[in-house]
Each structure stands twice: as C-alpha cells, then as structure tokens.
Coordinates of C-alpha atoms and ligand atoms in Angstrom, one line a residue:
M1 CA 199.1 172.4 16.0
N2 CA 200.6 169.1 15.1
E3 CA 203.2 170.2 12.6
N4 CA 205.7 167.4 12.2
N5 CA 209.4 168.1 12.7
S6 CA 211.0 169.6 9.7
K7 CA 213.9 167.5 8.4
I8 CA 216.8 169.8 7.5
N9 CA 218.4 167.1 5.3
A10 CA 218.8 163.4 5.4
S11 CA 220.2 163.1 8.9
L12 CA 219.5 166.6 10.5
F13 CA 216.4 167.7 12.4
Q14 CA 215.2 170.7 14.4
C15 CA 214.9 170.7 18.2
W16 CA 211.2 170.8 19.3
V17 CA 212.1 173.3 22.1
C18 CA 214.8 175.7 20.8
E19 CA 215.0 174.9 17.1
S20 CA 218.7 174.1 17.1
T21 CA 219.9 171.7 14.5
L22 CA 220.0 168.1 15.8
E23 CA 221.6 164.8 14.8
P24 CA 220.2 161.6 16.3
F25 CA 222.9 159.7 18.3
M26 CA 221.4 156.3 17.6
T27 CA 218.4 154.5 16.1
F28 CA 216.2 151.9 17.7
G29 CA 215.1 150.8 14.2
R30 CA 211.6 150.5 12.8
M31 CA 209.1 150.9 15.6
P32 CA 205.3 150.5 15.6
I33 CA 202.8 152.5 17.6
A34 CA 203.4 151.2 21.2
N35 CA 199.7 151.0 22.2
N36 CA 198.4 149.7 18.8
F37 CA 197.4 146.2 19.9
L38 CA 196.1 144.6 16.8
S39 CA 194.2 141.7 15.3
E40 CA 195.7 139.3 12.7
K41 CA 194.0 140.9 9.8
E42 CA 195.6 144.3 10.6
F43 CA 199.2 142.9 10.5
N44 CA 199.7 143.9 6.8
D45 CA 198.7 147.6 7.4
E46 CA 200.7 148.2 10.5
Y47 CA 202.3 151.6 10.8
F48 CA 206.1 151.9 11.5
F49 CA 208.5 154.8 11.9
E50 CA 212.2 155.0 12.4
M51 CA 212.7 155.8 16.1
E52 CA 215.8 158.0 16.6
P53 CA 216.6 159.9 19.8
A54 CA 218.8 163.0 19.9
F55 CA 220.2 165.2 22.6
C56 CA 220.0 169.0 22.2
N57 CA 223.2 170.5 23.5
T58 CA 221.6 174.0 23.5
C59 CA 218.5 173.5 25.6
K60 CA 219.6 170.1 27.1
T61 CA 216.4 168.3 25.9
F62 CA 216.5 164.6 25.2
Q63 CA 214.0 163.9 22.4
L64 CA 212.7 161.8 19.5
V65 CA 213.4 163.6 16.2
R66 CA 210.2 162.2 14.7
Q67 CA 207.1 160.3 15.8
P68 CA 203.6 159.5 14.5
E69 CA 201.0 162.2 14.5
P70 CA 199.3 162.7 18.0
Q71 CA 195.9 161.5 16.5
Q72 CA 197.5 158.2 15.4
M73 CA 198.4 157.5 19.1
F74 CA 195.7 159.2 21.1
N75 CA 192.2 158.4 19.9
E76 CA 189.1 156.4 20.6
K77 CA 191.1 153.2 20.7
Y78 CA 193.8 154.2 23.2
A79 CA 194.8 151.1 25.1
F80 CA 196.2 152.5 28.3
F81 CA 193.8 152.9 31.2
S82 CA 195.5 154.5 34.2
G83 CA 193.2 152.7 36.7
T84 CA 194.8 149.3 36.0
S85 CA 197.2 149.9 38.9
Q86 CA 195.8 150.2 42.4
L87 CA 199.2 151.6 43.7
M88 CA 199.1 154.3 41.1
A89 CA 195.6 155.3 42.3
K90 CA 197.1 155.7 45.8
H91 CA 200.1 157.6 44.4
F92 CA 197.7 160.1 42.7
E93 CA 195.7 160.5 45.8
A94 CA 198.9 161.7 47.6
F95 CA 199.7 163.9 44.6
S96 CA 196.3 165.5 44.8
K97 CA 196.8 166.2 48.5
Q98 CA 200.0 168.1 47.8
V99 CA 198.2 170.2 45.1
L100 CA 195.4 170.9 47.6
S101 CA 197.9 172.5 49.9
Y102 CA 198.7 175.1 47.2
L103 CA 195.2 176.1 46.3
D104 CA 193.8 179.6 46.7
E105 CA 190.2 180.8 47.2
N106 CA 187.5 179.5 44.8
P107 CA 190.0 177.1 43.4
F108 CA 189.9 175.7 39.8
V109 CA 192.2 172.8 38.9
V110 CA 193.0 171.8 35.3
E111 CA 194.6 168.5 34.5
I112 CA 195.8 167.4 31.0
G113 CA 196.1 163.8 30.1
S114 CA 193.5 163.1 32.7
N115 CA 192.8 159.6 31.2
D116 CA 190.1 157.7 33.2
G117 CA 190.1 160.3 36.0
I118 CA 192.5 158.5 38.3
M119 CA 193.8 161.9 39.6
L120 CA 190.9 164.2 39.2
S121 CA 188.5 161.9 41.1
N122 CA 190.3 163.2 44.2
F123 CA 189.2 166.7 43.4
A124 CA 185.8 165.9 42.2
N125 CA 185.1 164.0 45.5
K126 CA 185.8 167.2 47.3
N127 CA 183.6 169.2 45.0
I128 CA 186.5 171.3 43.8
K129 CA 185.9 172.9 40.4
H130 CA 188.0 171.0 37.9
L131 CA 188.5 170.2 34.2
G132 CA 190.2 167.2 32.6
V133 CA 191.6 167.6 29.1
E134 CA 191.9 164.2 27.4
P135 CA 191.9 163.5 23.7
S136 CA 191.5 159.7 23.9
S137 CA 187.7 159.5 24.0
N138 CA 187.4 155.9 25.3
V139 CA 189.4 156.6 28.4
A140 CA 187.8 160.1 28.8
Q141 CA 184.4 158.4 28.7
V142 CA 185.3 156.3 31.8
A143 CA 186.1 159.6 33.7
K144 CA 182.9 161.2 32.5
E145 CA 180.9 158.3 33.8
K146 CA 182.5 158.8 37.2
G147 CA 181.2 162.4 37.2
I148 CA 184.5 164.0 36.3
N149 CA 184.3 167.1 34.2
T150 CA 186.3 166.2 31.1
T151 CA 186.7 167.8 27.6
I152 CA 187.8 165.5 24.8
N153 CA 190.5 167.6 23.3
F154 CA 194.3 168.0 22.9
F155 CA 195.5 170.8 25.1
D156 CA 197.3 173.6 23.5
K157 CA 197.4 177.4 23.6
D158 CA 194.1 177.8 21.7
L159 CA 192.3 175.5 24.0
A160 CA 193.8 177.3 27.0
Q161 CA 192.2 180.5 25.8
K162 CA 188.8 178.8 25.4
I163 CA 189.1 177.4 29.0
V164 CA 189.8 180.9 30.4
K165 CA 186.8 182.3 28.6
G166 CA 184.5 179.5 29.8
Y167 CA 185.9 178.9 33.4
G168 CA 188.3 181.7 34.2
Q169 CA 192.0 181.2 35.1
A170 CA 193.2 178.2 37.0
S171 CA 194.7 177.9 40.4
A172 CA 196.6 174.8 39.4
F173 CA 197.7 173.2 36.2
I174 CA 198.6 169.5 36.8
A175 CA 199.8 166.6 34.7
A176 CA 201.3 163.2 35.1
N177 CA 203.1 161.4 32.3
V178 CA 201.8 163.6 29.5
M179 CA 204.0 166.7 29.2
C180 CA 206.7 164.5 27.7
H181 CA 204.2 163.2 25.2
I182 CA 203.6 166.4 23.3
P183 CA 205.9 167.6 20.5
Y184 CA 204.3 171.0 20.2
I185 CA 205.4 171.6 23.8
K186 CA 205.9 175.3 23.3
S187 CA 202.2 175.7 22.6
I188 CA 201.6 173.8 25.9
V189 CA 203.7 176.2 27.9
E190 CA 202.2 179.2 26.1
G191 CA 198.8 177.8 27.1
I192 CA 199.8 177.4 30.7
E193 CA 201.0 181.0 30.7
V194 CA 197.5 182.1 29.5
L195 CA 195.7 179.8 31.9
L196 CA 197.5 180.3 35.2
R197 CA 196.3 182.8 37.8
P198 CA 199.1 185.2 38.9
N199 CA 199.8 183.1 42.0
G200 CA 198.9 179.8 40.3
I201 CA 200.9 176.6 40.5
V202 CA 202.0 174.1 37.9
V203 CA 202.8 170.5 39.1
F204 CA 203.7 167.7 36.7
E205 CA 205.7 164.5 36.8
E206 CA 207.3 162.5 34.1
P207 CA 209.8 159.7 33.7
Y208 CA 213.2 161.2 34.6
L209 CA 216.1 161.3 32.1
G210 CA 218.6 160.8 35.0
E211 CA 217.0 157.4 35.9
V212 CA 216.8 156.2 32.3
I213 CA 220.5 157.0 31.8
E214 CA 221.6 155.5 35.1
K215 CA 219.6 152.2 34.7
T216 CA 219.6 152.0 30.9
T217 CA 215.8 151.8 30.9
Y218 CA 215.7 152.5 27.2
D219 CA 212.1 151.0 27.2
Q220 CA 210.9 154.5 28.3
I221 CA 211.7 155.5 24.8
Y222 CA 208.7 154.8 22.5
D223 CA 206.5 156.8 20.1
E224 CA 204.4 158.5 22.8
H225 CA 207.5 159.8 24.7
T226 CA 208.7 162.7 22.6
F227 CA 210.9 163.9 25.5
L228 CA 212.6 162.5 28.5
F229 CA 212.9 165.6 30.7
S230 CA 215.6 166.7 33.2
A231 CA 215.6 169.6 35.6
H232 CA 217.8 171.5 33.1
S233 CA 215.5 171.0 30.1
V234 CA 212.3 171.9 32.1
K235 CA 214.1 175.0 33.5
Y236 CA 215.1 176.1 30.0
L237 CA 211.5 175.5 28.6
F238 CA 209.6 177.5 31.3
D239 CA 212.2 180.2 31.6
Q240 CA 211.2 181.4 28.1
Y241 CA 207.7 182.1 29.3
G242 CA 208.4 183.9 32.6
M243 CA 208.1 180.9 34.9
E244 CA 210.6 179.1 37.1
L245 CA 211.1 175.8 38.9
I246 CA 210.4 176.1 42.6
N247 CA 210.6 172.5 43.6
L248 CA 211.8 169.1 42.4
E249 CA 210.8 165.8 44.0
P250 CA 212.1 162.4 42.7
Q251 CA 209.4 159.7 42.5
A252 CA 209.7 156.0 42.4
T253 CA 206.8 155.6 39.9
H254 CA 207.3 154.4 36.3
G255 CA 210.8 153.2 37.1
G256 CA 212.0 156.6 38.3
S257 CA 210.2 159.9 37.7
M258 CA 210.6 163.5 38.7
R259 CA 207.8 165.9 39.9
Y260 CA 208.4 169.4 38.8
T261 CA 206.6 172.4 40.6
I262 CA 206.6 175.7 38.7
A263 CA 205.3 179.2 39.4
R264 CA 205.5 182.6 37.7
K265 CA 209.0 184.1 38.3
G266 CA 209.2 185.7 41.7
A267 CA 205.8 184.6 42.9
R268 CA 207.0 181.8 45.2
T269 CA 210.2 180.8 47.0
V270 CA 212.6 178.5 45.2
N271 CA 213.4 175.4 47.2
K272 CA 217.2 174.6 47.7
I273 CA 216.7 171.1 46.2
V274 CA 216.3 172.7 42.8
Y275 CA 219.9 173.9 42.8
D276 CA 221.1 170.6 44.3
I277 CA 219.5 168.5 41.5
L278 CA 220.7 170.9 38.8
E279 CA 224.2 170.3 40.1
N280 CA 223.7 166.5 40.3
E281 CA 222.7 166.5 36.7
E282 CA 225.9 168.2 35.7
D283 CA 227.8 165.7 37.8
Q284 CA 226.0 162.7 36.3
G285 CA 226.9 164.0 32.8
L286 CA 223.3 164.6 31.7
N287 CA 224.4 167.7 29.8
D288 CA 227.3 166.0 28.1
P289 CA 226.6 164.6 24.6
K290 CA 229.2 161.9 25.3
T291 CA 226.8 160.4 27.9
Y292 CA 224.4 159.5 25.1
L293 CA 227.1 157.7 23.1
Q294 CA 227.7 155.5 26.1
F295 CA 224.0 155.1 26.6
K296 CA 223.8 153.7 23.0
Q297 CA 226.4 151.1 23.8
N298 CA 224.6 150.2 27.0
C299 CA 221.4 149.6 25.1
E300 CA 223.1 147.4 22.6
H301 CA 224.8 145.4 25.5
Y302 CA 221.4 145.0 27.3
R303 CA 219.8 143.8 24.1
I304 CA 222.4 141.1 23.5
Q305 CA 222.3 139.9 27.1
L306 CA 218.5 139.7 27.2
V307 CA 218.2 137.9 23.9
N308 CA 221.0 135.4 24.9
L309 CA 219.2 134.6 28.1
L310 CA 215.9 133.9 26.4
E311 CA 217.6 131.8 23.7
Q312 CA 219.4 129.7 26.3
I313 CA 216.1 129.0 28.2
R314 CA 214.3 128.1 24.9
K315 CA 217.1 125.7 23.9
K316 CA 216.4 123.8 27.1
G317 CA 212.8 123.4 25.9
Q318 CA 211.4 125.6 28.7
S319 CA 208.5 128.0 28.3
I320 CA 208.6 131.8 28.6
S321 CA 205.7 134.2 28.8
G322 CA 205.6 138.0 29.3
Y323 CA 203.8 139.7 32.1
A324 CA 202.0 143.0 31.5
A325 CA 201.8 144.2 27.9
T326 CA 203.2 147.7 28.7
S327 CA 204.0 150.4 26.2
K328 CA 207.6 149.9 27.3
S329 CA 207.5 146.2 26.2
T330 CA 206.8 147.4 22.6
T331 CA 210.3 148.9 22.6
I332 CA 211.9 145.9 24.2
T333 CA 210.3 143.4 21.9
N334 CA 210.8 145.4 18.7
Y335 CA 214.4 146.5 19.4
C336 CA 215.4 143.0 20.6
K337 CA 213.3 141.3 17.9
I338 CA 211.5 139.2 20.4
N339 CA 208.6 137.3 18.8
T340 CA 206.9 134.0 19.5
D341 CA 210.2 132.1 18.9
L342 CA 211.2 133.4 22.3
I343 CA 208.0 134.4 24.2
D344 CA 204.7 132.4 23.8
C345 CA 202.3 135.1 25.0
I346 CA 202.0 138.2 27.2
Y347 CA 199.5 138.1 30.1
D348 CA 197.7 141.5 30.7
S349 CA 194.8 142.8 32.7
T350 CA 193.4 145.3 30.2
P351 CA 190.4 143.9 28.4
I352 CA 190.9 145.7 25.1
K353 CA 194.5 144.3 24.8
Q354 CA 193.4 140.7 25.4
G355 CA 192.9 138.5 22.3
K356 CA 195.0 140.9 20.3
F357 CA 198.7 140.8 19.4
N358 CA 201.5 143.1 20.6
P359 CA 202.6 145.8 18.2
G360 CA 205.3 145.0 15.7
T361 CA 206.4 141.5 16.8
H362 CA 202.8 140.1 17.1
I363 CA 203.0 138.1 20.4
P364 CA 199.5 137.1 21.5
I365 CA 198.0 138.9 24.5
R366 CA 196.2 136.7 27.0
P367 CA 193.9 137.6 29.9
H368 CA 195.9 137.7 33.2
H369 CA 193.7 135.0 34.9
E370 CA 195.0 132.5 32.3
F371 CA 198.5 133.0 33.8
K372 CA 197.4 131.1 36.9
E373 CA 195.9 128.3 34.8
N374 CA 199.1 127.8 32.8
Y375 CA 202.2 128.9 34.6
P376 CA 205.2 129.1 32.3
D377 CA 208.7 128.2 33.5
Y378 CA 209.8 131.8 33.2
A379 CA 207.9 135.1 33.0
V380 CA 209.5 138.3 31.7
L381 CA 208.3 141.1 34.0
F382 CA 207.5 143.8 31.4
G383 CA 205.6 145.7 34.1
Y384 CA 208.7 146.1 36.4
N385 CA 207.5 149.5 37.6
H386 CA 204.5 147.6 39.2
S387 CA 206.7 144.8 40.7
K388 CA 205.4 145.4 44.2
E389 CA 201.8 145.0 43.2
I390 CA 202.5 142.2 40.8
F391 CA 204.7 140.1 43.1
A392 CA 202.2 140.5 45.8
K393 CA 199.4 139.0 43.7
E394 CA 201.5 136.4 42.0
Q395 CA 203.2 134.7 44.9
D396 CA 201.8 131.4 43.8
F397 CA 203.8 131.5 40.6
I398 CA 207.0 131.4 42.7
E399 CA 205.7 128.8 45.0
Q400 CA 204.9 126.5 42.1
G401 CA 208.5 126.8 40.9
G402 CA 208.1 129.7 38.4
K403 CA 210.8 132.3 37.9
W404 CA 210.7 136.0 37.0
I405 CA 213.1 137.4 34.4
V406 CA 213.7 141.1 35.2
Y407 CA 215.8 143.5 33.2
V408 CA 215.8 146.5 35.4
P409 CA 218.1 147.6 37.0
Q410 CA 220.0 144.6 35.5
I411 CA 219.1 141.4 33.7
E412 CA 218.5 138.7 36.3
I413 CA 216.4 135.7 37.2
I414 CA 214.6 135.9 40.5
Ligands
DWN1 O1 203.5 157.3 30.1 C1 202.6 156.5 30.0 C2 202.3 155.7 31.2 C3 201.7 156.6 32.3 O2 201.4 154.7 31.0 C4 201.8 156.2 28.8 N1 202.6 156.7 27.7 C5 201.5 154.8 28.6 C6 201.5 153.9 29.8 O3 202.8 153.2 29.8 P1 202.8 151.7 30.1 O4 201.9 151.0 29.2 O5 204.3 151.3 30.0 O6 202.2 151.6 31.6 P2 202.3 150.7 32.8 O7 201.5 151.2 33.8 O8 203.7 150.3 33.1 O9 201.6 149.3 32.2 C7 200.3 149.1 32.2 C8 200.0 147.7 31.6 O10 200.3 146.7 32.6 C9 198.5 147.6 31.4 O11 198.3 147.0 30.1 C10 198.0 146.7 32.5 C11 199.2 145.9 32.8 N2 199.2 145.4 34.2 C12 198.9 144.0 34.4 O12 198.7 143.3 33.5 N3 198.9 143.6 35.7 C13 199.5 146.2 35.2 C14 199.4 145.8 36.5 C15 199.7 146.8 37.7 C16 199.1 144.4 36.8 O13 199.0 144.0 37.9
SAH2 N1 197.9 160.9 33.5 C1 197.7 159.5 33.3 C2 197.7 159.1 31.8 C3 199.0 159.2 31.2 S1 199.0 158.5 29.5 C4 198.6 158.7 34.1 O1 199.7 159.2 34.5 O2 198.4 157.5 34.3 C5 199.1 160.0 28.6 C6 197.7 160.6 28.4 O3 197.8 161.9 27.8 C7 196.8 159.8 27.4 O4 195.6 159.5 28.0 C8 196.7 160.7 26.2 O5 195.4 160.6 25.5 C9 196.8 162.1 26.8 N2 197.3 163.2 25.9 C10 198.2 163.1 24.9 N3 198.4 164.3 24.3 C11 197.6 165.2 25.0 C12 197.4 166.6 24.9 N4 198.0 167.4 24.0 N5 196.6 167.2 25.8 C13 196.0 166.4 26.8 N6 196.1 165.1 26.9 C14 197.0 164.5 26.1
ZN3 ZN1 217.0 172.4 21.9

C-alpha cells in the first residue's frame, strides 16, 4: 500500500498519478515532519527529508516527489485536532447539509480523514448510518467518545472492499483535507469505485493549487500534502475510473480551497461552472510548467522579505512571537530558517503541542493563554486562515499596542 516513489535516477522520479517521469522544479531543503512537535531529548533523532515539488505535464498534478511513510505522519501522536477551530465546525455543518441534499434512501455516508469527528457528528446527530476512516488513533478516539462510528485504518482499495462486505455500498464518500495527503491515490479512487452506489456521490475539498500559485502560499506545501490539486488534475484522476466532475465550488477555508463533487459518468448533470473553472485554470497558466519556475522565484522573494522584516524588528530590540503552531508554519520556519534568534515562542491552543518545540527549528510552543499574560511587540500570524476567529478573540493585543505580522496575501504589519 505505502510503496514509496521509485527514483529513476539521481534527479528523476515517477508521477504518483500517471507514472510519467518527473523532475522537481525546486527544493525547499531539508524538512522535518510538520506535526512532529518534540521534546528537547528528541532533537538528535529528528527525521528530515528533502522536500521537492514537481509538476506533471501529462496529468497536470502538482506533487511532492517524496515524503515520509504515512505511518510516520499519521499515528497515535498526530498533533492536529480539527475541533480547534469553531469556524471550521460551522463550515463542516454547512458541508454536511449539502451532502444531505444528495442522499438516497437508507443512506450510508463514509468519510475518510474523519479526525475527531468534526464533520461526521452532523450525520451521527441525525442518526444517519455513517463510518469514519481515520488512521491516527488519538484523534479517532475523540470521535469514538462522541459516539461516532470510526475505524482506525488507512483507507485504500482493500479497506473499501471490507467496508462493502460489512456495511454495503455508500451513498456518499466525503473527505476534507485528506485526499491530497495520500500518495497511493490510485488505490483511493479504486476504493471509491468499489464503495460507491450506482447513483452515489463523492464530495471532497482540498487546498486549491490556483490559490497557492496566485498568493504564493508555499506553506501549504509540507510532508502531509503529497498533492495540491486543481480541477484538471482531479478530472484526469477520476476519469481513469469511470467518474466525472459534476460541480466545483471555491471555498475560503485553509487560505483558499476547492470543493470537488464527482459522480459516475452520466449519472448526474455536469454543472457549467466545471467548464468555466477548467478554462480559468488554463488562463491562469496552471497547466504551464513555466508557471512553477516563476512560483519558485516568488517563494525565494517572500523568504527574503519575511526574514529581513523579522531581522529589522529584532535589531531594534523588540520582541516577536508566533501565533498558532500550524503545520504550515513548519514550512515557513524551516525554509526561512527562523529559529529563536527571530521568534521567541509560538502560542497555540492544542494541549499536546504545548511545552514541546516546533519541528526542525525548535521554537518553544506555549499555551495560548500565556499570550495575554506576556504580549510581544509583534506576533507572526501563522494561522492566517483563521484570522477572523483569532482577531476576534485577540482584540486586546492590538488595543495594548501589539502588531500582527501577516504574510498572506502579502507580507505586512497590521
Ligand atoms: O490539511 C490539514 C489541515 C486540515 O489541518 C492537515 N494536514 C493539518 C492541519 O493543518 P494546519 O496545522 O496548518 O491547520 P490549521 O487549522 O491552520 O492550524 C491549527 C493550529 O492552529 C492548531 O495547532 C491550533 C491553532 N490555533 C490556535 O492556536 N488558536 C487555531 C485557532 C483557530 C486558534 O484560535
Ligand atoms: N478532515 C479533517 C482532518 C484533516 S487532517 C479536517 O479537514 O479538519 C488529515 C487527516 O487525514 C488526519 O486525521 C489523518 O490521520 C487522516 N489520513 C491520512 N491518510 C489517510 C488515509 N489513507 N485514510 C484515511 N484517513 C487518512
Ligand atoms: Zn502525472
């Protein structure tokens, strides 16, 4: 299941989707596991890999050519709990309502990457037959305690066959921020093909390549994100298994995502927006390898600007903290080589991250309530995708003269 990408020679790899030969267009350098918050005694054994993205000109898929094994990232110590954002809980409630509108008689809903049950709780509350598939046992346990039916497993074709035997086929296969995490993506789509009822529906959303390119949000690239999908790459992938895109809906979550709705070919009407967005992607240059050379330059430019800004502030003797120890911040801190010379600590609301150090550059993680007790002069907003929620609860920081440093969509002090 987890066969790693085969290296063809020193600099060539195989596309995870179509097996074409790939050459990375840049490297972010040595990267740690983005959610491996660690203690001081673990510093010497920390795992690193060379993080290199590539664009496949055949299937149009943006991907990492190599990454750690899934079990190294998703296990009993997984540090991301979806329930840390109240706005995301509301977002998933709305998502579930849309899925409900598609359901047939005696519905059965399967979600992969169900984490702490933030989405499936909306189906469980309505007594709808459901199953969450979640390999990280600590987060899955939270869902189970809420009464959400969850199996602690990696989804793939074999598991799909077992689910069909045990529960029958599914009316809906849903996922959020997980399809892009799975290198053996072909086995996932084969599994969906086995699992789905003839008129079943697939709805999933993921960070959108078009947004990452437009805003240079390179921090969406980290070990867990094997892919950054576009409408073209998703279309190519599902087309191989007799399924088609029937709807596309841009989402504001996670700095800019796309919701993909898919059905068996011919089973449902294709919405016009599918053609419009496919055309937009051509116009934006998402299918043009030159776009990624420009993206590389943009990343380098952003890195220099951010580091310069932090250095200038430090030279004046002022204090800087980080706010929200996101997975994304692991890419920023490691690519920009930001350690405690530039940022004293990162405040975060997740208990298992607190008291640990961030992956790679080893900045201490402090409980978020300490932020209020010790406001810095500046705080780098690593959780910019939650800015609404964070600004609302941290108004005092600004009133006391503190300033936010944001780096999306551009580097600025607010
Ligand atoms: O794709 C993924 C998305 C769904 O979630 C996963 N691969 C991993 C994770 O990415 P992330 O870590 O970048 O997620 P968030 O939601 O941007 O960040 C969550 C972190 O932010 C948590 O550690 C909690 C923290 N946080 C906080 O300290 N105060 C979050 C909020 C909303 C807050 O108010
Ligand atoms: N859906 C949630 C969680 C996203 S984080 C949200 O949007 O907030 C990604 C999750 O996918 C993690 O909980 C991880 O353990 C899980 N995951 C990774 N590989 C998986 C696989 N093959 N099958 C099912 N879940 C997987
Ligand atoms: Zn390809």
